[in-house]
Coordinates of C-alpha atoms in Angstrom, one line a residue:
X1409 CA -7.7 140.9 -128.6
X1410 CA -6.5 137.7 -126.8
X1411 CA -3.7 135.7 -128.3
X1412 CA -3.3 131.9 -128.6
X1413 CA -0.6 132.2 -126.0
X1414 CA -3.0 133.9 -123.5
X1415 CA -5.6 131.3 -124.2
X1416 CA -3.2 128.5 -123.5
X1417 CA -2.1 130.2 -120.3
X1418 CA -5.7 130.5 -119.2
X1419 CA -6.4 126.8 -119.8
X1420 CA -3.2 125.9 -117.9
X1421 CA -4.3 127.9 -114.9
X1422 CA -7.7 126.1 -114.9
X1423 CA -5.8 122.8 -114.3
X1424 CA -6.7 119.4 -115.7
X1425 CA -10.1 118.3 -117.0
X1426 CA -11.6 115.7 -114.7
X1427 CA -13.1 113.9 -117.7
X1428 CA -9.6 113.3 -119.1
X1429 CA -8.5 111.7 -115.8
X1430 CA -11.6 109.6 -115.4
X1431 CA -11.4 108.5 -119.0
X1432 CA -7.9 107.2 -118.3
X1433 CA -9.2 105.3 -115.3
X1434 CA -11.9 103.7 -117.5
X1435 CA -9.1 102.4 -119.9
X1436 CA -7.6 100.7 -116.9
X1437 CA -10.9 99.1 -115.9
X1438 CA -11.4 97.9 -119.5
X1439 CA -8.0 96.2 -119.2
X1440 CA -9.0 94.5 -116.0
X1441 CA -12.1 93.1 -117.8
X1442 CA -10.2 92.1 -120.9
X1443 CA -12.8 93.8 -123.1
X1444 CA -12.1 95.9 -126.2
X1445 CA -10.2 99.1 -125.4
X1446 CA -12.5 102.1 -125.0
X1447 CA -15.5 100.0 -124.1
X1448 CA -16.2 102.2 -121.0
X1449 CA -15.7 105.3 -123.1
X1450 CA -18.5 104.1 -125.4
X1451 CA -20.7 103.4 -122.4
X1452 CA -20.3 107.1 -121.5
X1453 CA -21.2 108.3 -125.0
X1454 CA -24.3 106.1 -125.3
X1455 CA -25.4 106.9 -121.7
X1456 CA -25.3 110.6 -122.2
X1457 CA -27.1 110.3 -125.5
X1458 CA -29.9 108.2 -124.0
X1459 CA -30.2 110.6 -121.0
X1460 CA -30.6 113.5 -123.4
X1461 CA -33.4 111.6 -125.1
X1462 CA -35.0 111.2 -121.7
X1463 CA -35.0 115.0 -121.3
X1464 CA -32.6 115.0 -118.3
X1465 CA -31.1 118.2 -116.8
X1466 CA -27.6 119.4 -117.3
X1467 CA -26.6 118.1 -113.8
X1468 CA -28.2 114.7 -114.6
X1469 CA -26.3 114.5 -117.8
X1470 CA -23.0 115.3 -116.1
X1471 CA -23.4 112.7 -113.4
X1472 CA -24.5 110.1 -115.9
X1473 CA -21.3 110.8 -117.9
X1474 CA -18.9 110.4 -114.9
X1475 CA -20.8 107.4 -113.5
X1476 CA -20.3 105.5 -116.8
X1477 CA -16.6 106.2 -116.8
X1478 CA -16.3 105.0 -113.2
X1479 CA -18.7 102.1 -113.5
X1480 CA -16.1 99.4 -113.0
X1481 CA -13.6 101.3 -110.9
X1482 CA -14.2 98.9 -107.9
X1483 CA -13.5 95.7 -110.0
X1484 CA -10.3 94.7 -108.2
X1485 CA -12.2 94.5 -104.9
X1486 CA -13.5 91.0 -105.6
X1487 CA -10.5 89.3 -107.3
X1488 CA -10.2 86.5 -104.8
X1489 CA -13.8 85.4 -105.2
X1490 CA -13.7 85.8 -109.0
X1491 CA -10.5 83.8 -109.1
X1492 CA -12.1 80.9 -107.2
X1493 CA -15.0 81.0 -109.7
X1494 CA -12.7 80.9 -112.7
X1495 CA -10.0 78.4 -111.6
X1496 CA -7.6 81.3 -111.0
X1497 CA -8.6 83.2 -114.1
X1498 CA -10.4 86.2 -112.5
X1499 CA -9.9 88.2 -115.7
X1500 CA -12.1 85.9 -117.8
X1501 CA -14.7 85.7 -115.1
X1502 CA -15.0 89.5 -115.1
X1503 CA -15.2 89.6 -118.9
X1504 CA -17.8 86.9 -119.5
X1505 CA -20.0 87.4 -116.4
X1506 CA -20.6 91.0 -117.6
X1507 CA -23.1 89.4 -119.9
X1508 CA -25.0 87.4 -117.3
X1509 CA -28.5 87.8 -116.0
X1510 CA -27.8 86.5 -112.5
X1511 CA -31.5 85.6 -111.9
X1512 CA -31.3 83.2 -114.8
X1513 CA -29.5 80.1 -113.6
X1514 CA -29.5 78.2 -116.9
X1515 CA -28.0 81.2 -118.7
X1516 CA -25.4 81.6 -116.0
X1517 CA -24.4 77.9 -116.4
X1518 CA -24.3 78.4 -120.2
X1519 CA -21.9 81.3 -119.9
X1520 CA -19.7 79.4 -117.5
X1521 CA -19.5 76.4 -119.8
X1522 CA -19.2 78.2 -123.1
X1523 CA -17.2 81.2 -122.1
X1524 CA -15.3 80.8 -118.9
X1525 CA -14.5 77.0 -118.9
X1526 CA -13.2 77.0 -122.4
X1527 CA -10.3 79.1 -121.1
X1528 CA -9.3 76.4 -118.6
X1529 CA -6.4 74.0 -119.2
X1530 CA -6.7 70.3 -118.1
X1531 CA -5.3 71.0 -114.7
X1532 CA -7.9 73.7 -114.0
X1533 CA -11.0 71.7 -114.6
X1534 CA -11.2 70.1 -111.2
X1535 CA -10.5 73.2 -109.3
X1536 CA -12.6 75.3 -111.7
X1537 CA -15.8 73.2 -111.3
X1538 CA -15.3 73.0 -107.5
X1539 CA -14.6 76.7 -107.3
X1540 CA -17.6 77.7 -109.3
X1541 CA -20.0 75.4 -107.5
X1542 CA -18.6 76.6 -104.1
X1543 CA -18.9 80.3 -105.2
X1544 CA -22.0 80.1 -107.3
X1545 CA -24.1 82.0 -104.8
X1546 CA -21.4 84.6 -104.2
X1547 CA -22.7 87.3 -106.6
X1548 CA -24.1 89.5 -103.8
X1549 CA -20.7 89.3 -102.0
X1550 CA -18.8 90.1 -105.2
X1551 CA -20.9 93.1 -106.1
X1552 CA -21.0 94.4 -102.5
X1553 CA -17.2 94.3 -102.5
X1554 CA -16.9 95.9 -105.9
X1555 CA -19.4 98.6 -104.9
X1556 CA -17.7 99.5 -101.6
X1557 CA -14.3 99.9 -103.3
X1558 CA -15.9 101.9 -106.1
X1559 CA -17.4 104.3 -103.7
X1560 CA -14.2 105.0 -101.9
X1561 CA -12.0 105.2 -105.0
X1562 CA -14.4 107.4 -107.0
X1563 CA -14.6 109.9 -104.1
X1564 CA -10.8 110.1 -104.1
X1565 CA -10.8 110.5 -107.9
X1566 CA -13.0 113.6 -107.8
X1567 CA -16.5 112.2 -108.5
X1568 CA -19.6 114.1 -107.0
X1569 CA -21.4 112.7 -104.0
X1570 CA -24.3 111.7 -106.2
X1571 CA -22.1 109.7 -108.5
X1572 CA -20.4 107.9 -105.5
X1573 CA -23.8 107.2 -104.0
X1574 CA -25.0 105.7 -107.3
X1575 CA -22.0 103.4 -107.4
X1576 CA -23.4 101.7 -104.2
X1577 CA -26.0 100.0 -106.2
X1578 CA -24.8 100.4 -109.8
X1579 CA -25.4 96.7 -110.4
X1580 CA -28.8 96.4 -108.7
X1581 CA -31.7 95.0 -110.6
X1582 CA -35.0 96.8 -111.2
X1583 CA -37.0 93.8 -109.7
X1584 CA -34.8 93.6 -106.6
X1585 CA -33.7 90.0 -107.2
X1586 CA -30.2 88.5 -106.5
X1587 CA -28.9 91.4 -104.4
X1588 CA -30.8 91.6 -101.1
X1589 CA -30.7 94.8 -99.2
X1590 CA -30.3 97.0 -102.3
X1591 CA -33.1 99.4 -103.4
X1592 CA -35.4 98.3 -106.3
X1593 CA -37.5 100.0 -108.8
X1594 CA -37.8 103.8 -108.6
X1595 CA -36.0 103.7 -105.3
X1596 CA -32.7 103.1 -107.2
X1597 CA -30.6 105.9 -108.5
X1598 CA -31.9 106.8 -111.9
X1599 CA -28.5 107.4 -113.3
X1600 CA -27.4 104.0 -112.0
X1601 CA -30.4 102.3 -113.7
X1602 CA -29.7 104.0 -117.0
X1603 CA -25.9 103.4 -117.0
X1604 CA -26.4 99.7 -116.1
X1605 CA -28.8 99.1 -119.0
X1606 CA -26.4 100.9 -121.4
X1607 CA -23.4 98.9 -120.2
X1608 CA -25.1 95.5 -120.7
X1609 CA -26.6 96.6 -124.0
X1610 CA -23.3 97.8 -125.3
X1611 CA -21.6 94.6 -124.2
X1612 CA -24.1 92.6 -126.3
X1613 CA -23.7 95.1 -129.2
X1614 CA -20.0 94.3 -129.3
X1615 CA -20.8 90.5 -129.4
X1616 CA -23.7 90.4 -131.8
X1617 CA -24.6 93.8 -133.1
X1618 CA -27.7 95.9 -132.6
X1619 CA -30.0 92.9 -132.9
X1620 CA -28.3 91.2 -130.0
X1621 CA -28.3 94.4 -127.9
X1622 CA -32.0 95.0 -128.5
X1623 CA -33.0 91.4 -127.8
X1624 CA -31.2 91.5 -124.5
X1625 CA -32.8 94.8 -123.5
X1626 CA -36.2 93.5 -124.5
X1627 CA -35.9 90.2 -122.7
X1628 CA -34.7 91.8 -119.4
X1629 CA -37.1 94.8 -119.4
X1630 CA -39.0 94.8 -116.1
X1631 CA -36.6 92.3 -114.6
X1632 CA -33.0 93.5 -114.6
X1633 CA -33.8 96.8 -116.4
X1634 CA -36.1 99.7 -115.8
X1635 CA -38.9 99.2 -118.3
X1636 CA -39.1 102.9 -119.2
X1637 CA -35.4 103.1 -120.0
X1638 CA -35.7 99.8 -121.9
X1639 CA -38.5 101.3 -124.0
X1640 CA -36.5 104.4 -124.7
X1641 CA -33.5 102.3 -125.7
X1642 CA -35.5 100.1 -128.1
X1643 CA -37.0 103.2 -129.8
X1644 CA -33.7 104.8 -130.4
X1645 CA -31.0 102.1 -130.5
X1646 CA -30.2 102.4 -134.2
X1647 CA -29.5 106.1 -133.8
X1648 CA -27.7 105.6 -130.5
X1649 CA -25.4 102.9 -131.8
X1650 CA -24.5 104.8 -135.0
X1651 CA -20.8 105.0 -135.9
X1652 CA -18.7 106.8 -133.4
X1653 CA -15.0 107.2 -133.0
X1654 CA -14.2 107.0 -136.7
X1655 CA -11.2 109.1 -135.9
X1656 CA -10.9 108.8 -132.1
X1657 CA -13.3 107.5 -129.5
X1658 CA -11.2 109.3 -126.9
X1659 CA -11.8 112.7 -128.6
X1660 CA -15.5 111.9 -129.1
X1661 CA -15.9 111.2 -125.4
X1662 CA -14.2 114.4 -124.3
X1663 CA -16.3 116.4 -126.8
X1664 CA -19.4 114.8 -125.4
X1665 CA -18.7 115.8 -121.8
X1666 CA -21.7 117.9 -120.7
X1667 CA -21.1 121.6 -119.9
X1668 CA -19.8 123.0 -117.8
X1669 CA -16.7 120.9 -117.9
X1670 CA -15.2 120.1 -114.5
X1671 CA -11.6 120.9 -113.8
X1672 CA -9.3 119.9 -111.0
X1673 CA -6.0 121.4 -109.9
X1674 CA -2.7 119.9 -111.2
X1675 CA -2.1 118.8 -107.6
X1676 CA -5.1 116.5 -107.9
X1677 CA -3.0 114.3 -110.1
X1678 CA -1.3 113.1 -106.9
X1679 CA -4.5 111.8 -105.5
X1680 CA -5.4 110.2 -108.8
X1681 CA -2.1 108.4 -108.9
X1682 CA -2.5 107.2 -105.3
X1683 CA -6.0 105.9 -106.1
X1684 CA -4.7 104.1 -109.1
X1685 CA -1.9 102.5 -107.0
X1686 CA -4.5 101.2 -104.6
X1687 CA -6.8 100.1 -107.5
X1688 CA -3.9 97.9 -108.7
X1689 CA -2.5 96.7 -105.4
X1690 CA -5.9 95.4 -104.3
X1691 CA -5.6 92.7 -106.9
X1692 CA -3.3 90.4 -105.0
X1693 CA -2.5 90.0 -101.3
X1694 CA 1.2 89.8 -102.3
X1695 CA 1.1 93.4 -103.6
X1696 CA -0.8 95.2 -100.9
X1697 CA 1.0 98.5 -100.4
X1698 CA 3.7 97.7 -103.1
X1699 CA 3.2 100.8 -105.3
X1700 CA 3.1 103.2 -102.3
X1701 CA 6.4 101.7 -101.0
X1702 CA 8.1 102.0 -104.4
X1703 CA 6.9 105.6 -104.6
X1704 CA 8.5 106.4 -101.2
X1705 CA 11.7 104.8 -102.1
X1706 CA 12.1 106.4 -105.4
X1707 CA 11.1 109.9 -104.1
X1708 CA 13.8 109.8 -101.4
X1709 CA 16.3 108.4 -103.9
X1710 CA 15.6 111.0 -106.4
X1711 CA 16.0 113.7 -103.9
X1712 CA 19.3 112.3 -102.8
X1713 CA 20.8 112.4 -106.3
X1714 CA 19.6 116.0 -106.7
X1715 CA 16.8 115.8 -109.2
X1716 CA 14.7 118.9 -109.6
X1717 CA 11.4 119.1 -107.7
X1718 CA 9.3 118.8 -110.8
X1719 CA 11.2 115.6 -111.8
X1720 CA 10.8 114.1 -108.4
X1721 CA 7.0 114.7 -108.6
X1722 CA 6.8 113.1 -112.0
X1723 CA 8.9 110.1 -110.8
X1724 CA 6.8 109.7 -107.6
X1725 CA 3.6 109.6 -109.7
X1726 CA 5.2 107.2 -112.2
X1727 CA 6.1 104.9 -109.3
X1728 CA 2.5 105.0 -108.0
X1729 CA 1.1 103.9 -111.3
X1730 CA 3.9 101.7 -112.6
X1731 CA 2.0 98.4 -112.2
X1732 CA -1.3 99.5 -113.7
X1733 CA -0.9 96.9 -116.4
X1734 CA -1.0 94.1 -113.8
X1735 CA -4.7 94.1 -113.8
X1736 CA -4.6 92.3 -117.2
X1737 CA -2.8 89.3 -115.7
X1738 CA -5.0 86.5 -114.2
X1739 CA -4.5 85.5 -110.6
X1740 CA -3.4 82.0 -111.7
X1741 CA -0.2 83.5 -113.1
X1742 CA 0.6 85.7 -110.1
X1743 CA -0.1 82.8 -107.7
X1744 CA 1.7 80.1 -109.6
X1745 CA 4.2 78.4 -107.2
X1746 CA 6.6 77.3 -110.0
X1747 CA 8.2 78.7 -113.1
X1748 CA 6.0 80.4 -115.7
X1749 CA 5.6 78.9 -119.1
X1750 CA 6.4 81.0 -122.2
X1751 CA 2.8 82.1 -122.7
X1752 CA 2.6 83.3 -119.1
X1753 CA 6.0 85.0 -119.3
X1754 CA 4.8 86.9 -122.4
X1755 CA 1.7 88.0 -120.6
X1756 CA 3.7 89.3 -117.6
X1757 CA 6.2 91.1 -119.8
X1758 CA 3.3 93.0 -121.5
X1759 CA 2.1 94.6 -118.3
X1760 CA 4.7 97.4 -118.6
X1761 CA 3.4 98.1 -122.1
X1762 CA -0.2 98.2 -121.0
X1763 CA 0.8 100.7 -118.2
X1764 CA 2.5 103.0 -120.7
X1765 CA -0.3 102.6 -123.3
X1766 CA -3.1 103.6 -120.9
X1767 CA -1.3 106.5 -119.2
X1768 CA 0.2 108.2 -122.3
X1769 CA -3.3 108.7 -123.8
X1770 CA -3.8 111.5 -121.3
X1771 CA -1.7 114.6 -121.7
X1772 CA -1.8 115.2 -118.0
X1773 CA -0.3 111.8 -117.2
X1774 CA 1.8 111.3 -120.3
X1775 CA 5.2 112.1 -118.8
X1776 CA 4.7 109.9 -115.7
X1777 CA 3.3 107.2 -118.0
X1778 CA 6.4 107.2 -120.2
X1779 CA 8.6 106.7 -117.1
X1780 CA 6.3 104.1 -115.6
X1781 CA 6.5 102.0 -118.7
X1782 CA 10.3 101.7 -118.2
X1783 CA 10.3 100.2 -114.8
X1784 CA 11.5 96.7 -116.0
X1785 CA 14.1 98.0 -118.4
X1786 CA 17.7 97.3 -117.7
X1787 CA 20.8 99.2 -118.8
X1788 CA 22.3 96.1 -120.6
X1789 CA 19.2 95.9 -122.8
X1790 CA 17.9 92.7 -121.1
X1791 CA 14.8 94.3 -119.7
X1792 CA 11.2 94.6 -121.0
X1793 CA 8.9 95.6 -122.6
X1794 CA 11.2 97.4 -125.1
X1795 CA 14.6 96.0 -124.3
X1796 CA 16.1 99.5 -124.4
X1797 CA 19.8 100.2 -124.1
X1798 CA 21.4 102.4 -121.4
X1799 CA 21.5 105.4 -123.6
X1800 CA 17.6 105.4 -123.8
X1801 CA 17.1 105.2 -120.0
X1802 CA 17.1 108.5 -118.1
X1803 CA 18.2 108.6 -114.5
X1804 CA 14.6 108.7 -113.4
X1805 CA 13.9 105.4 -115.1
X1806 CA 17.0 103.8 -113.6
X1807 CA 15.9 104.9 -110.1
X1808 CA 12.4 103.5 -110.6
X1809 CA 13.8 100.2 -111.9
X1810 CA 16.1 99.9 -108.9
X1811 CA 13.4 100.9 -106.4
X1812 CA 10.9 98.5 -107.9
X1813 CA 13.4 95.6 -107.8
X1814 CA 14.3 96.3 -104.2
X1815 CA 10.7 96.5 -103.0
X1816 CA 9.6 93.4 -104.9
X1817 CA 12.3 91.1 -103.5
X1818 CA 11.5 92.3 -100.0
X1819 CA 7.9 91.1 -100.4
X1820 CA 6.7 87.5 -100.4
X1821 CA 5.5 86.0 -103.7
X1822 CA 3.8 82.7 -104.4
X1823 CA 7.0 81.3 -105.8
X1824 CA 9.5 82.5 -103.3
X1825 CA 9.8 84.0 -99.8
X1826 CA 10.6 87.6 -99.1
X1827 CA 14.3 88.6 -98.7
X1828 CA 15.4 90.4 -95.6
X1829 CA 16.8 93.9 -96.2
X1830 CA 20.4 92.8 -96.2
X1831 CA 19.8 90.1 -98.6
X1832 CA 17.8 92.4 -100.9
X1833 CA 20.7 94.9 -100.9
X1834 CA 23.2 92.1 -101.9
X1835 CA 20.9 91.1 -104.7
X1836 CA 20.7 94.6 -106.1
X1837 CA 24.5 94.9 -105.9
X1838 CA 24.8 91.7 -107.8
X1839 CA 22.6 93.2 -110.5
X1840 CA 25.0 96.2 -110.6
X1841 CA 28.0 93.8 -111.1
X1842 CA 26.1 92.0 -113.8
X1843 CA 25.6 95.3 -115.7
X1844 CA 21.8 95.3 -115.3
X1845 CA 21.2 98.1 -112.8
X1846 CA 22.8 101.5 -112.6
X1847 CA 25.2 101.8 -109.7
X1848 CA 24.3 105.4 -108.9
X1849 CA 20.5 104.5 -108.9
X1850 CA 21.1 101.5 -106.7
X1851 CA 23.2 103.4 -104.2
X1852 CA 20.5 106.0 -103.9
X1853 CA 17.7 103.5 -103.5
X1854 CA 19.7 101.5 -100.9
X1855 CA 20.4 104.7 -99.0
X1856 CA 16.7 105.5 -99.0
X1857 CA 15.8 102.0 -97.8
X1858 CA 18.5 102.0 -95.2
X1859 CA 17.2 105.2 -93.7
X1860 CA 13.7 104.0 -93.7
X1861 CA 12.4 103.8 -90.1
X1862 CA 9.1 102.2 -89.3
X1863 CA 7.3 104.3 -86.8
X1864 CA 6.8 102.7 -83.4
X1865 CA 3.3 102.5 -82.0
X1866 CA 4.2 104.9 -79.2
X1867 CA 5.0 107.5 -81.8
X1868 CA 1.9 107.0 -83.9
X1869 CA -1.8 107.3 -83.4
X1870 CA -3.9 105.0 -85.5
X1871 CA -6.7 106.4 -87.8
X1872 CA -10.4 106.2 -86.9
X1873 CA -9.4 105.5 -83.2
X1874 CA -8.2 102.0 -84.0
X1875 CA -6.4 100.2 -81.3
X1876 CA -3.0 98.4 -81.7
X1877 CA -4.7 95.0 -81.8
X1878 CA -7.4 96.2 -84.2
X1879 CA -4.6 97.3 -86.6
X1880 CA -3.0 93.8 -86.2
X1881 CA -6.3 92.2 -87.2
X1882 CA -6.9 94.7 -90.1
X1883 CA -3.4 94.2 -91.5
X1884 CA -3.8 90.4 -91.7
X1885 CA -7.3 90.8 -93.1
X1886 CA -5.9 93.0 -95.8
X1887 CA -3.6 90.2 -96.8
X1888 CA -6.6 87.9 -97.2
X1889 CA -6.1 85.8 -94.0
X1890 CA -9.2 84.0 -92.8
X1891 CA -10.5 84.6 -89.3
X1892 CA -9.0 81.3 -88.3
X1893 CA -5.6 82.3 -89.7
X1894 CA -5.7 85.7 -88.0
X1895 CA -6.6 84.0 -84.7
X1896 CA -3.6 81.6 -85.1
X1897 CA -1.2 84.4 -86.0
X1898 CA -2.2 86.6 -83.1
X1899 CA -2.7 83.8 -80.6
X1900 CA -6.3 84.8 -79.9
X1901 CA -9.7 83.0 -80.4
X1902 CA -11.7 83.2 -83.6
X1903 CA -14.5 84.8 -81.5
X1904 CA -12.2 87.5 -80.4
X1905 CA -11.1 88.1 -84.0
X1906 CA -14.8 88.4 -85.0
X1907 CA -15.4 90.9 -82.2
X1908 CA -12.3 93.0 -83.4
X1909 CA -13.6 92.9 -87.0
X1910 CA -17.0 94.2 -85.9
X1911 CA -15.3 97.1 -84.1
X1912 CA -12.9 97.8 -87.0
X1913 CA -15.7 97.8 -89.6
X1914 CA -17.8 100.1 -87.4
X1915 CA -14.9 102.5 -86.7
X1916 CA -13.8 102.8 -90.3
X1917 CA -17.3 102.8 -91.8
X1918 CA -17.1 99.8 -94.2
X1919 CA -19.2 96.6 -94.6
X1920 CA -16.9 94.3 -96.7
X1921 CA -13.4 92.9 -96.5
X1922 CA -12.6 94.7 -99.7
X1923 CA -13.6 98.1 -98.2
X1924 CA -11.5 97.4 -95.1
X1925 CA -8.5 96.4 -97.3
X1926 CA -8.8 99.6 -99.2
X1927 CA -9.0 101.6 -96.0
X1928 CA -5.8 99.9 -94.9
X1929 CA -4.1 100.8 -98.1
X1930 CA -5.3 104.4 -97.9
X1931 CA -3.9 104.8 -94.4
X1932 CA -0.6 102.9 -95.0
X1933 CA -1.5 100.1 -92.5
X1934 CA -0.8 97.0 -94.6
X1935 CA 2.9 96.8 -94.0
X1936 CA 2.9 97.8 -90.4
X1937 CA 4.9 95.6 -88.2
X1938 CA 3.0 93.9 -85.4
X1939 CA 6.2 93.3 -83.5

């Protein structure tokens, strides 16, 4: 007879449930949309229940479940356009435009006026109106960017080929309007059609209850929504939207995962953390590659001070995901050239809390999440989000704090230029003298930074057969430079830039700037020197 100990050992050998990891990702995408926590988890529950009513197979149910959890995983791929539409408030744009029927222009204007614009301050009105008018036809570009990023990230996270393919047109309409080039009607992925309907209906359910959800589904049937799925929803909405999560939506979602449950090896956590790092760093041109660089610094520093291999692994993962909470902060805050006001400061200080809150829900990521949430704490108690004293900060957290501080000040921000390496080292040593950073941690981080050597082009071959000049162009594109700005920086014509971009897109297999930027992040090309 097997014991509890044997059962636990057997489960450990199976690895980590994929559902648990993707549910964590869904919490991050909820944060990026400023919607109620666990909204995407509810999408997954309702989607699987509706698919069961449709009589779908076990494989169909499974793919529907994972697609619902990953539905918004590409959302940081279109921040720059969303920011223009919302006078810098990309978060509000994502939140409120989830309601919109993009084929209904009056409704779109109503949402902008009653939802998005009411968030604007007096100084945002002029830029907001101009930005929205200038970007009003950008929906296809937004969703193409979101879709391409979603496809790449979902594959890295462990989704099946069918799920990743469905993400290519997860926002497509049944009638084919608004998004030219995407399939329509029965040519669309069935799981994408179903999850899209459930997501919109669930959004309206949160706003106005079952009546609002049903009215939206009824009005958009045959237009935005597959009429057969709309009929199925309307026949069963009261049962579908019955009370869930009275104890825990998280537990309900994991219990709802169709059999057989999918498991990944513990080593897969590394790819999940790398994918989450890119998900976050895509949000701003100032942070492209930031999390990966912090992870490299802290890993080398941790090795130098003699931490055990398991501790180094946890610390590296913590560094990769430390800024996950940044997706909750609007572009207008990160791009503000002057000092932040108290409200903006409070929002920034909460990002460490959000990182910790999201990651510690998952047992597999809990330890890394606890450390990640400490990356802005200081040993004199002056840090955030918990203002912990030195006695509460383990060496790993001190190393992460020092590595994050060093990497940040060597990167340009909207309100200041980047510091050269020597200047950054002096700044960290001043923090040591002021009692804020740990001397041992700073010495280890500076040692790691000092031994960093950027590979020369002669010693390195570029991925996908890219040439040196194509890498130059891709690096600047990833930092959101226009073709004209790239041409000026590289002293070439705009026509030549255009030709290089055609070649780059073809070689790396992408169609959008967001997809190209994610490729650059995946292959560590963003911070390459063009020397």
